Amino acid sequence: MTPALLGNLGVSLALAFSLLGLALSLLAYHQGDGRFLKGAKALVLPAFLAALAAFLALEWALLTHDFSLAYVARNHSVHDPLWVTLVTPWAALEGSILLWGLLQTLYTLLASRKPLDSWRATVVLAVLFGIQVFFFGVMATIASPFQTLPNPPSDGTGPNPLLQNHWMMAVHPVLMYLGFVGLSVPFAYAVAAMVVRRYQTWVGETRWWTLIAWGFLTAGKVAGMWWSYEVLGWGGYWAWDPVENASFIPWLLATAFLHTALVQETRGAFKAWNFAFVTLAFAATVLGTFLTRSGVIQSVHAFAEGPVGPAFLGFFLLSTALGLGLLSRVSREVRDTAVFRPLSREGALLLGAFFFAGWALVVVLGTFYPLLAEAFSGAKVSVGAPFFNQASLPIGAGILLLMGVGPILPWRRPRAEVVRNLYMLLAVLLLGTLLGLLRGYTLGASLAVGLFLYNAAAIFLLVREGVVARLRAGLSPWGFLENHRRMGSLVVHFAVALMGLGIAFSQTYRLEVEKTLYRGQAWEAGGVRMEFSGVRALDEGRRFAVEASLRTDRFGEVRPRLHFYPQMNSPLPSPKVVYTPGNDYYFLLMDFDREKGEWASIRLIVTPLVFWMWVAGGLMALGTLYILWPTAKREELKGVSPA
């Protein structure tokens, strides 16, 4: 047995089990025979085990330096450290599709364990098996991770240096895939609900799955921002790169669904919107994969170019047509008939969902406009960060405004005490903004201060209201913590407000300076005094490094680096970042004296409040986990939680 043989066998079996499972699921639906459904469920575990065997075969090939596999020869080297070797399966096209396929079988396995009526279970399984057929079909035909070479080399080139320059490579892609693949389950539930025409119960079940996927997507995006911040050498965490945009779009649409799903659960409204948001969120994951894998765009993720673009484009069109086609068929049955009041919680939630969906549309237009312009007119145009920043600013401010007022508003129509709370929040917003202006901040930064305080005040009011309600009911005041959904969402809202504050200040007050220093020369910039002591060269086997030594008066000695990889013509910066709650200090070695090491060009970037963005990312993940954490006392809290 060789890795190639085991891997090809695993992919073939996973494809065969998925095809058979798809056929049995469709038979179970059309024949109404539970034996076919039982047979389909029996194939879920074998498909997962076959996919797992294929994935382990690739790890086996990497760990044993089996360069007879083309994937290993292109993306691995005997000089790679162990952690890089272990994460290389998702460092390039074929391996990442294999990881996607493995996670898809895992989600199908978990979804098959959830109790559903037999009609919906058959459709859910058919959709999930169908997705598996696509991925394993791609691996079996045009993107095999186990293609062999007739004349294997003695060593490979190693993975893209950008991917082995930071440990976050081990985390960020896996989190993103868990989020992307996780959105396939809500899509399957939505299709099943529309096929069997049962429009209400699916949304509560789907909201749970969507929260899992949303949590992974959020953690993956924050991890990616951190990776960009420390690896790409630009000192920024977001560049509106097309592939960054592609992963942002499903996150926005899933966020929109999480808000309108709450309305359907509580008031039975917005059914059509929920079907649309779930369909588009899943389709956006496929569209993003098309962008990443097709090579039609230039981006920092262009390492993943490959021949699978048309296949993913076709799958995107098929998924979208399936979801929206079904929605068109049942549109009359899911139309809202209840009276809609804009000044109510459902009104705020729908408006917030429109903001998220509108933001997604803006990102789609900005990302695809250069492609469309070139396709129809031949003109090469670009849409850069200024467009996205200007378009996102009012949308982000609107979301932060609604985020504070939405949970305060009751369902249907506001009461007198709610109106008083709204006036108080408005006063906090104005005072916070005025306070910022008095401190000399720009209008945008001052508004960010006001919105942060406004949201903090809204959370305080909600918590206070919950505590008072429990005290009046003779219950422990701390029992409100057991309302996981409410408390988790408040933590997430606070984290979003904190991240908004960090983004506003880091974008407005970023300081970037650069100077060439000679040995022994001192330089004071950004509140830091530093003295250049020289450079030293390091041979680290898989790469060559040059390290500058700077003695600072605040952080001791810092050593920014340049890494030289054989695969790259230009050096890769490896900055030294000093994190503090107030400012981040980003030391970057730009150039150096290659003969005597007597001088070096140093760039210093000082960025305020970036530290709190990573804290906010952690809080968002914790808040999501708290919502999902099981509780046995949910029923007890009904009627005493904040309105």
Short mmCIF file of N, CA and C in Angstrom, two decimals, residues 269-325:
data_model
loop_
_atom_site.label_atom_id
_atom_site.label_comp_id
_atom_site.label_asym_id
_atom_site.label_seq_id
_atom_site.Cartn_x
_atom_site.Cartn_y
_atom_site.Cartn_z
N ALA A 269 -42.62 35.89 10.85
CA ALA A 269 -42.50 36.74 9.66
C ALA A 269 -41.14 36.56 9.00
N PHE A 270 -41.02 37.15 7.81
CA PHE A 270 -39.76 37.20 7.04
C PHE A 270 -39.33 35.81 6.54
N LYS A 271 -40.26 34.92 6.26
CA LYS A 271 -39.89 33.59 5.77
C LYS A 271 -39.13 33.67 4.45
N ALA A 272 -39.64 34.47 3.54
CA ALA A 272 -38.99 34.55 2.23
C ALA A 272 -37.58 35.11 2.35
N TRP A 273 -37.42 36.13 3.20
CA TRP A 273 -36.09 36.70 3.38
C TRP A 273 -35.11 35.65 3.93
N ASN A 274 -35.60 34.83 4.84
CA ASN A 274 -34.71 33.82 5.43
C ASN A 274 -34.27 32.79 4.40
N PHE A 275 -35.20 32.35 3.56
CA PHE A 275 -34.81 31.41 2.50
C PHE A 275 -33.78 32.05 1.56
N ALA A 276 -34.01 33.33 1.24
CA ALA A 276 -33.10 34.01 0.32
C ALA A 276 -31.71 34.19 0.94
N PHE A 277 -31.67 34.63 2.21
CA PHE A 277 -30.36 34.87 2.83
C PHE A 277 -29.56 33.58 2.98
N VAL A 278 -30.22 32.48 3.37
CA VAL A 278 -29.50 31.21 3.53
C VAL A 278 -28.96 30.72 2.19
N THR A 279 -29.80 30.82 1.16
CA THR A 279 -29.36 30.38 -0.17
C THR A 279 -28.17 31.21 -0.65
N LEU A 280 -28.28 32.52 -0.51
CA LEU A 280 -27.21 33.39 -1.02
C LEU A 280 -25.94 33.24 -0.19
N ALA A 281 -26.07 33.00 1.12
CA ALA A 281 -24.87 32.82 1.95
C ALA A 281 -24.10 31.59 1.51
N PHE A 282 -24.81 30.46 1.28
CA PHE A 282 -24.12 29.26 0.82
C PHE A 282 -23.54 29.48 -0.59
N ALA A 283 -24.35 30.06 -1.47
CA ALA A 283 -23.85 30.30 -2.83
C ALA A 283 -22.62 31.20 -2.81
N ALA A 284 -22.58 32.14 -1.88
CA ALA A 284 -21.43 33.04 -1.79
C ALA A 284 -20.16 32.29 -1.39
N THR A 285 -20.29 31.22 -0.59
CA THR A 285 -19.09 30.44 -0.25
C THR A 285 -18.52 29.77 -1.50
N VAL A 286 -19.41 29.30 -2.37
CA VAL A 286 -18.94 28.67 -3.62
C VAL A 286 -18.36 29.73 -4.55
N LEU A 287 -19.02 30.90 -4.59
CA LEU A 287 -18.51 31.98 -5.42
C LEU A 287 -17.12 32.41 -4.94
N GLY A 288 -16.96 32.50 -3.62
CA GLY A 288 -15.66 32.86 -3.08
C GLY A 288 -14.60 31.83 -3.42
N THR A 289 -14.99 30.56 -3.41
CA THR A 289 -14.04 29.52 -3.78
C THR A 289 -13.69 29.62 -5.26
N PHE A 290 -14.68 29.95 -6.08
CA PHE A 290 -14.40 30.17 -7.51
C PHE A 290 -13.36 31.28 -7.69
N LEU A 291 -13.55 32.39 -6.96
CA LEU A 291 -12.59 33.50 -7.06
C LEU A 291 -11.20 33.05 -6.63
N THR A 292 -11.15 32.27 -5.53
CA THR A 292 -9.86 31.85 -4.98
C THR A 292 -9.16 30.87 -5.88
N ARG A 293 -9.93 30.00 -6.52
CA ARG A 293 -9.33 28.89 -7.25
C ARG A 293 -9.21 29.08 -8.75
N SER A 294 -9.94 30.07 -9.30
CA SER A 294 -9.99 30.17 -10.76
C SER A 294 -8.80 30.92 -11.35
N GLY A 295 -8.22 31.84 -10.56
CA GLY A 295 -7.14 32.66 -11.09
C GLY A 295 -7.62 33.83 -11.92
N VAL A 296 -8.94 34.15 -11.88
CA VAL A 296 -9.44 35.28 -12.67
C VAL A 296 -9.11 36.61 -12.05
N ILE A 297 -8.61 36.60 -10.80
CA ILE A 297 -8.28 37.85 -10.14
C ILE A 297 -6.85 37.80 -9.65
N GLN A 298 -6.29 38.94 -9.44
CA GLN A 298 -4.97 39.05 -8.85
C GLN A 298 -5.14 39.37 -7.37
N SER A 299 -4.56 38.56 -6.51
CA SER A 299 -4.72 38.80 -5.08
C SER A 299 -3.57 38.15 -4.35
N VAL A 300 -3.49 38.46 -3.05
CA VAL A 300 -2.45 37.83 -2.24
C VAL A 300 -2.70 36.34 -2.10
N HIS A 301 -3.90 35.88 -2.50
CA HIS A 301 -4.23 34.47 -2.43
C HIS A 301 -4.06 33.80 -3.79
N ALA A 302 -3.39 34.43 -4.74
CA ALA A 302 -3.29 33.89 -6.09
C ALA A 302 -2.50 32.59 -6.14
N PHE A 303 -1.92 32.19 -5.00
CA PHE A 303 -1.20 30.92 -4.97
C PHE A 303 -2.11 29.75 -5.28
N ALA A 304 -3.40 29.98 -5.17
CA ALA A 304 -4.34 28.87 -5.29
C ALA A 304 -4.94 28.76 -6.68
N GLU A 305 -4.30 29.33 -7.70
CA GLU A 305 -4.83 29.22 -9.04
C GLU A 305 -4.88 27.76 -9.47
N GLY A 306 -5.86 27.42 -10.30
CA GLY A 306 -5.96 26.04 -10.74
C GLY A 306 -7.01 25.88 -11.81
N PRO A 307 -7.22 24.64 -12.27
CA PRO A 307 -8.12 24.40 -13.41
C PRO A 307 -9.58 24.19 -13.01
N VAL A 308 -9.94 24.46 -11.76
CA VAL A 308 -11.28 24.10 -11.30
C VAL A 308 -12.26 25.27 -11.36
N GLY A 309 -11.83 26.42 -11.87
CA GLY A 309 -12.70 27.59 -11.89
C GLY A 309 -14.05 27.33 -12.55
N PRO A 310 -14.08 26.82 -13.80
CA PRO A 310 -15.38 26.59 -14.45
C PRO A 310 -16.28 25.65 -13.66
N ALA A 311 -15.70 24.63 -13.04
CA ALA A 311 -16.51 23.68 -12.25
C ALA A 311 -17.17 24.40 -11.08
N PHE A 312 -16.41 25.24 -10.37
CA PHE A 312 -16.99 25.94 -9.23
C PHE A 312 -17.99 27.00 -9.69
N LEU A 313 -17.74 27.64 -10.82
CA LEU A 313 -18.71 28.61 -11.34
C LEU A 313 -20.02 27.91 -11.67
N GLY A 314 -19.93 26.75 -12.32
CA GLY A 314 -21.15 25.99 -12.62
C GLY A 314 -21.87 25.55 -11.36
N PHE A 315 -21.12 25.13 -10.35
CA PHE A 315 -21.75 24.70 -9.09
C PHE A 315 -22.40 25.88 -8.39
N PHE A 316 -21.78 27.05 -8.47
CA PHE A 316 -22.39 28.26 -7.89
C PHE A 316 -23.73 28.57 -8.57
N LEU A 317 -23.73 28.52 -9.90
CA LEU A 317 -24.97 28.82 -10.63
C LEU A 317 -26.04 27.77 -10.31
N LEU A 318 -25.63 26.52 -10.21
CA LEU A 318 -26.60 25.46 -9.90
C LEU A 318 -27.19 25.63 -8.50
N SER A 319 -26.34 25.93 -7.51
CA SER A 319 -26.81 26.10 -6.13
C SER A 319 -27.76 27.29 -6.03
N THR A 320 -27.38 28.39 -6.67
CA THR A 320 -28.23 29.58 -6.62
C THR A 320 -29.56 29.32 -7.30
N ALA A 321 -29.52 28.66 -8.46
CA ALA A 321 -30.76 28.37 -9.19
C ALA A 321 -31.66 27.44 -8.38
N LEU A 322 -31.06 26.47 -7.69
CA LEU A 322 -31.86 25.55 -6.89
C LEU A 322 -32.60 26.29 -5.77
N GLY A 323 -31.85 27.08 -4.99
CA GLY A 323 -32.46 27.77 -3.85
C GLY A 323 -33.45 28.83 -4.28
N LEU A 324 -33.04 29.71 -5.20
CA LEU A 324 -33.93 30.80 -5.61
C LEU A 324 -35.08 30.28 -6.48
N GLY A 325 -34.84 29.21 -7.23
CA GLY A 325 -35.92 28.62 -8.03
C GLY A 325 -37.02 28.06 -7.12
#
